PDB file of C-alpha atoms in Angstrom:
ATOM      1  CA  GLU R 119      14.841  -8.104 -14.217  1.00  0.00           C
ATOM      2  CA  HIS R 120      13.574  -7.521 -10.701  1.00  0.00           C
ATOM      3  CA  LEU R 121      10.317  -9.214 -11.480  1.00  0.00           C
ATOM      4  CA  MET R 122      12.133 -12.221 -12.867  1.00  0.00           C
ATOM      5  CA  ALA R 123      14.459 -12.413  -9.792  1.00  0.00           C
ATOM      6  CA  CYS R 124      11.469 -12.313  -7.494  1.00  0.00           C
ATOM      7  CA  LEU R 125       9.564 -14.976  -9.449  1.00  0.00           C
ATOM      8  CA  PHE R 126      12.700 -17.180  -9.595  1.00  0.00           C
ATOM      9  CA  ALA R 127      12.998 -16.850  -5.792  1.00  0.00           C
ATOM     10  CA  GLY R 128       9.412 -18.048  -5.430  1.00  0.00           C
ATOM     11  CA  LEU R 129       7.951 -14.705  -4.271  1.00  0.00           C
ATOM     12  CA  ALA R 130       4.355 -13.841  -4.857  1.00  0.00           C
ATOM     13  CA  ILE R 131       4.560 -10.792  -7.086  1.00  0.00           C
ATOM     14  CA  SER R 132       1.177  -9.936  -8.553  1.00  0.00           C
ATOM     15  CA  GLY R 133       1.897  -6.850 -10.597  1.00  0.00           C
ATOM     16  CA  VAL R 134       4.371  -4.141 -11.776  1.00  0.00           C
ATOM     17  CA  ASN R 135       3.450  -0.707 -13.133  1.00  0.00           C
ATOM     18  CA  ALA R 136       4.792   2.822 -13.775  1.00  0.00           C
ATOM     19  CA  GLU R 137       3.611   5.581 -11.425  1.00  0.00           C
ATOM     20  CA  VAL R 138       3.040   9.364 -11.659  1.00  0.00           C
ATOM     21  CA  MET R 139       6.396  10.703 -10.420  1.00  0.00           C
ATOM     22  CA  PRO R 140       9.139  10.614 -13.023  1.00  0.00           C
ATOM     23  CA  GLY R 141      11.132   7.388 -12.833  1.00  0.00           C
ATOM     24  CA  GLN R 142       8.820   5.873 -10.268  1.00  0.00           C
ATOM     25  CA  TRP R 143       7.741   2.256 -10.572  1.00  0.00           C
ATOM     26  CA  GLU R 144       5.873   0.104  -8.124  1.00  0.00           C
ATOM     27  CA  TYR R 145       5.294  -3.663  -7.682  1.00  0.00           C
ATOM     28  CA  GLN R 146       2.730  -5.531  -5.721  1.00  0.00           C
ATOM     29  CA  VAL R 147       3.695  -8.345  -3.261  1.00  0.00           C
ATOM     30  CA  GLY R 148       1.007 -10.925  -2.564  1.00  0.00           C
ATOM     31  CA  PRO R 149      -1.424 -12.203  -1.918  1.00  0.00           C
ATOM     32  CA  CYS R 150       0.251 -13.531   1.205  1.00  0.00           C
ATOM     33  CA  THR R 151      -0.832 -14.734   4.606  1.00  0.00           C
ATOM     34  CA  GLY R 152       0.267 -13.206   7.932  1.00  0.00           C
ATOM     35  CA  ILE R 153       3.944 -12.717   8.559  1.00  0.00           C
ATOM     36  CA  GLU R 154       4.722 -14.022   5.044  1.00  0.00           C
ATOM     37  CA  SER R 155       3.800 -10.623   3.697  1.00  0.00           C
ATOM     38  CA  GLY R 156       6.648  -8.933   5.575  1.00  0.00           C
ATOM     39  CA  ASP R 157       9.072 -11.692   4.653  1.00  0.00           C
ATOM     40  CA  GLN R 158       8.238 -11.402   0.987  1.00  0.00           C
ATOM     41  CA  MET R 159       8.523  -7.610   1.053  1.00  0.00           C
ATOM     42  CA  THR R 160      11.890  -7.820   2.745  1.00  0.00           C
ATOM     43  CA  VAL R 161      13.295 -10.325   0.224  1.00  0.00           C
ATOM     44  CA  SER R 162      11.826  -8.498  -2.757  1.00  0.00           C
ATOM     45  CA  ARG R 163      13.496  -5.215  -1.573  1.00  0.00           C
ATOM     46  CA  TYR R 164      16.774  -7.072  -1.112  1.00  0.00           C
ATOM     47  CA  LEU R 165      16.526  -8.387  -4.682  1.00  0.00           C
ATOM     48  CA  LEU R 166      15.573  -4.903  -5.950  1.00  0.00           C
ATOM     49  CA  ASN R 167      18.679  -3.389  -4.315  1.00  0.00           C
ATOM     50  CA  ARG R 168      20.882  -6.134  -5.863  1.00  0.00           C
ATOM     51  CA  VAL R 169      19.475  -5.605  -9.355  1.00  0.00           C
ATOM     52  CA  CYS R 170      19.862  -1.838  -9.036  1.00  0.00           C
ATOM     53  CA  GLU R 171      23.413  -2.210  -7.705  1.00  0.00           C
ATOM     54  CA  LYS R 172      24.271  -4.036 -10.967  1.00  0.00           C
ATOM     55  CA  TYR R 173      23.238  -0.860 -12.915  1.00  0.00           C
ATOM     56  CA  GLY R 174      24.558   1.738 -10.550  1.00  0.00           C
ATOM     57  CA  VAL R 175      21.091   2.853  -9.507  1.00  0.00           C
ATOM     58  CA  VAL R 176      20.200   3.763  -5.981  1.00  0.00           C
ATOM     59  CA  ILE R 177      16.729   3.010  -4.449  1.00  0.00           C
ATOM     60  CA  SER R 178      14.896   5.591  -2.293  1.00  0.00           C
ATOM     61  CA  TYR R 179      12.134   4.546   0.082  1.00  0.00           C
ATOM     62  CA  ASP R 180      11.578   8.187   1.015  1.00  0.00           C
ATOM     63  CA  PRO R 181       7.883   9.155   1.049  1.00  0.00           C
ATOM     64  CA  LYS R 182       8.587  12.108  -1.368  1.00  0.00           C
ATOM     65  CA  PRO R 183      12.027  11.481  -2.897  1.00  0.00           C
ATOM     66  CA  VAL R 184      11.618  14.180  -5.568  1.00  0.00           C
ATOM     67  CA  GLN R 185       9.807  17.396  -4.702  1.00  0.00           C
ATOM     68  CA  GLY R 186       7.204  18.525  -7.215  1.00  0.00           C
ATOM     69  CA  ASP R 187       3.598  18.663  -8.134  1.00  0.00           C
ATOM     70  CA  TRP R 188       3.084  14.884  -8.183  1.00  0.00           C
ATOM     71  CA  ASN R 189       2.486  11.845  -5.997  1.00  0.00           C
ATOM     72  CA  GLY R 190       5.034  10.585  -3.492  1.00  0.00           C
ATOM     73  CA  SER R 191       5.837   6.986  -2.696  1.00  0.00           C
ATOM     74  CA  GLY R 192       3.726   4.943  -0.335  1.00  0.00           C
ATOM     75  CA  CYS R 193       3.456   1.319   0.719  1.00  0.00           C
ATOM     76  CA  HIS R 194      -0.264   0.837   0.418  1.00  0.00           C
ATOM     77  CA  THR R 195      -1.490  -2.327   2.064  1.00  0.00           C
ATOM     78  CA  ASN R 196      -4.442  -4.390   1.044  1.00  0.00           C
ATOM     79  CA  PHE R 197      -5.851  -6.241   4.034  1.00  0.00           C
ATOM     80  CA  SER R 198      -8.501  -8.877   4.641  1.00  0.00           C
ATOM     81  CA  THR R 199      -9.426 -11.637   6.936  1.00  0.00           C
ATOM     82  CA  LYS R 200     -11.263 -14.873   6.029  1.00  0.00           C
ATOM     83  CA  ALA R 201     -14.447 -13.361   7.417  1.00  0.00           C
ATOM     84  CA  MET R 202     -14.022 -10.220   5.329  1.00  0.00           C
ATOM     85  CA  ARG R 203     -13.594 -12.273   2.159  1.00  0.00           C
ATOM     86  CA  GLU R 204     -16.156 -14.991   2.778  1.00  0.00           C
ATOM     87  CA  VAL R 205     -19.010 -13.880   5.041  1.00  0.00           C
ATOM     88  CA  GLU R 206     -21.967 -12.387   3.190  1.00  0.00           C
ATOM     89  CA  GLY R 207     -22.491  -8.742   4.223  1.00  0.00           C
ATOM     90  CA  SER R 208     -19.115  -8.488   5.957  1.00  0.00           C
ATOM     91  CA  LEU R 209     -18.634  -4.973   4.562  1.00  0.00           C
ATOM     92  CA  ASP R 210     -20.985  -3.718   7.214  1.00  0.00           C
ATOM     93  CA  THR R 211     -20.283  -6.219   9.971  1.00  0.00           C
ATOM     94  CA  VAL R 212     -16.552  -6.711   9.769  1.00  0.00           C
ATOM     95  CA  ILE R 213     -14.756  -4.405   7.280  1.00  0.00           C
ATOM     96  CA  ILE R 214     -16.280  -1.044   8.261  1.00  0.00           C
ATOM     97  CA  PRO R 215     -15.828  -1.744  12.074  1.00  0.00           C
ATOM     98  CA  ALA R 216     -12.180  -2.680  11.368  1.00  0.00           C
ATOM     99  CA  ILE R 217     -11.637   0.554   9.453  1.00  0.00           C
ATOM    100  CA  GLU R 218     -13.199   2.553  12.239  1.00  0.00           C
ATOM    101  CA  LYS R 219     -10.849   0.980  14.685  1.00  0.00           C
ATOM    102  CA  LEU R 220      -7.893   2.089  12.555  1.00  0.00           C
ATOM    103  CA  GLY R 221      -9.277   5.577  12.640  1.00  0.00           C
ATOM    104  CA  LYS R 222      -9.249   5.653  16.459  1.00  0.00           C
ATOM    105  CA  ARG R 223      -5.473   5.140  16.398  1.00  0.00           C
ATOM    106  CA  HIS R 224      -4.682   7.221  13.381  1.00  0.00           C
ATOM    107  CA  ALA R 225      -2.107   9.515  15.074  1.00  0.00           C
ATOM    108  CA  GLU R 226      -0.307   6.585  16.615  1.00  0.00           C
ATOM    109  CA  HIS R 227      -0.118   4.845  13.221  1.00  0.00           C
ATOM    110  CA  ILE R 228       1.141   7.969  11.423  1.00  0.00           C
ATOM    111  CA  ALA R 229       3.890   8.384  14.053  1.00  0.00           C
ATOM    112  CA  ALA R 230       5.037   4.841  13.472  1.00  0.00           C
ATOM    113  CA  TYR R 231       5.297   5.231   9.625  1.00  0.00           C
ATOM    114  CA  GLY R 232       8.538   7.239   9.939  1.00  0.00           C
ATOM    115  CA  ALA R 233       9.767  10.638   8.863  1.00  0.00           C
ATOM    116  CA  GLY R 234       8.814  12.484   5.740  1.00  0.00           C
ATOM    117  CA  ASN R 235       5.157  11.493   5.380  1.00  0.00           C
ATOM    118  CA  ASP R 236       4.092  15.109   6.005  1.00  0.00           C
ATOM    119  CA  GLN R 237       5.531  15.696   2.481  1.00  0.00           C
ATOM    120  CA  ARG R 238       3.382  12.936   0.946  1.00  0.00           C
ATOM    121  CA  LEU R 239       0.164  12.786   3.048  1.00  0.00           C
ATOM    122  CA  THR R 240      -0.992  16.325   2.227  1.00  0.00           C
ATOM    123  CA  GLY R 241      -4.496  15.821   0.978  1.00  0.00           C
ATOM    124  CA  LYS R 242      -3.320  16.305  -2.626  1.00  0.00           C
ATOM    125  CA  HIS R 243      -2.146  13.883  -5.256  1.00  0.00           C
ATOM    126  CA  GLU R 244      -4.426  10.974  -4.364  1.00  0.00           C
ATOM    127  CA  THR R 245      -3.584  11.116  -0.674  1.00  0.00           C
ATOM    128  CA  ALA R 246      -5.536  12.001   2.491  1.00  0.00           C
ATOM    129  CA  SER R 247      -4.084  14.573   4.953  1.00  0.00           C
ATOM    130  CA  MET R 248      -2.113  12.943   7.665  1.00  0.00           C
ATOM    131  CA  GLU R 249      -3.888  15.235  10.111  1.00  0.00           C
ATOM    132  CA  LYS R 250      -7.378  13.599   9.612  1.00  0.00           C
ATOM    133  CA  PHE R 251      -8.417  10.001   9.156  1.00  0.00           C
ATOM    134  CA  SER R 252     -10.918   9.273   6.376  1.00  0.00           C
ATOM    135  CA  TRP R 253     -12.221   6.349   4.450  1.00  0.00           C
ATOM    136  CA  GLY R 254     -14.413   5.905   1.439  1.00  0.00           C
ATOM    137  CA  ILE R 255     -15.587   3.658  -1.385  1.00  0.00           C
ATOM    138  CA  ALA R 256     -13.387   4.021  -4.491  1.00  0.00           C
ATOM    139  CA  ASN R 257     -11.812   7.082  -2.899  1.00  0.00           C
ATOM    140  CA  ARG R 258      -8.144   7.217  -3.724  1.00  0.00           C
ATOM    141  CA  GLY R 259      -7.927  10.424  -1.639  1.00  0.00           C
ATOM    142  CA  ALA R 260      -8.927   8.666   1.562  1.00  0.00           C
ATOM    143  CA  SER R 261      -6.742   7.240   4.310  1.00  0.00           C
ATOM    144  CA  VAL R 262      -8.408   3.851   3.692  1.00  0.00           C
ATOM    145  CA  ARG R 263     -10.123   2.873   0.447  1.00  0.00           C
ATOM    146  CA  VAL R 264     -12.784   0.193  -0.064  1.00  0.00           C
ATOM    147  CA  GLY R 265     -12.840  -0.888  -3.666  1.00  0.00           C
ATOM    148  CA  ASN R 266     -15.900  -0.849  -5.819  1.00  0.00           C
ATOM    149  CA  ASP R 267     -15.841  -4.675  -6.081  1.00  0.00           C
ATOM    150  CA  THR R 268     -15.896  -5.038  -2.248  1.00  0.00           C
ATOM    151  CA  ALA R 269     -18.712  -2.497  -2.030  1.00  0.00           C
ATOM    152  CA  GLN R 270     -20.805  -4.224  -4.678  1.00  0.00           C
ATOM    153  CA  LYS R 271     -20.269  -7.723  -3.280  1.00  0.00           C
ATOM    154  CA  LYS R 272     -20.516  -6.494   0.373  1.00  0.00           C
ATOM    155  CA  LYS R 273     -17.367  -8.569   1.159  1.00  0.00           C
ATOM    156  CA  GLY R 274     -13.713  -8.514   0.275  1.00  0.00           C
ATOM    157  CA  TYR R 275     -10.827  -6.308   1.423  1.00  0.00           C
ATOM    158  CA  PHE R 276      -9.725  -2.746   2.144  1.00  0.00           C
ATOM    159  CA  GLU R 277      -6.646  -0.804   1.243  1.00  0.00           C
ATOM    160  CA  ASP R 278      -4.792   1.209   3.856  1.00  0.00           C
ATOM    161  CA  ARG R 279      -3.240   4.021   1.744  1.00  0.00           C
ATOM    162  CA  ARG R 280      -1.378   5.737   4.634  1.00  0.00           C
ATOM    163  CA  PRO R 281       1.932   3.845   4.944  1.00  0.00           C
TER     164      PRO R 281
END
């Protein structure tokens, strides 16, 4: 019902799937350009809350809403620029340098993500430790992941798995 509400509202929803934690589902907003990403996320969350209100269900955006030996809840962000997607060899010339810049401000970024991430970003359950920045190709346990497709084509996007 949430997916249909989002599509009816004209939002760019590109996927919905179940997750590891019991009762946890996720959906993907995008692809979007610039500020549109935040606008679409905000409207999609509004619609999610309205649908859940109808059924007496409460949404939690807490990074680890249910304690246990499973994944928490993140807001992973796939990011690219035109150069990352289109310039041949941009993995080495644009993407990796951008990732390295994120690493230099890791502590500042973690502080801005809000409370509770120490419960999720532990280095377990497909997360990196919030204490140390890391990145890797196809590494779901890294702070930032470069997908296999991007690595093979030497251009594409990266996924910031910290928020």
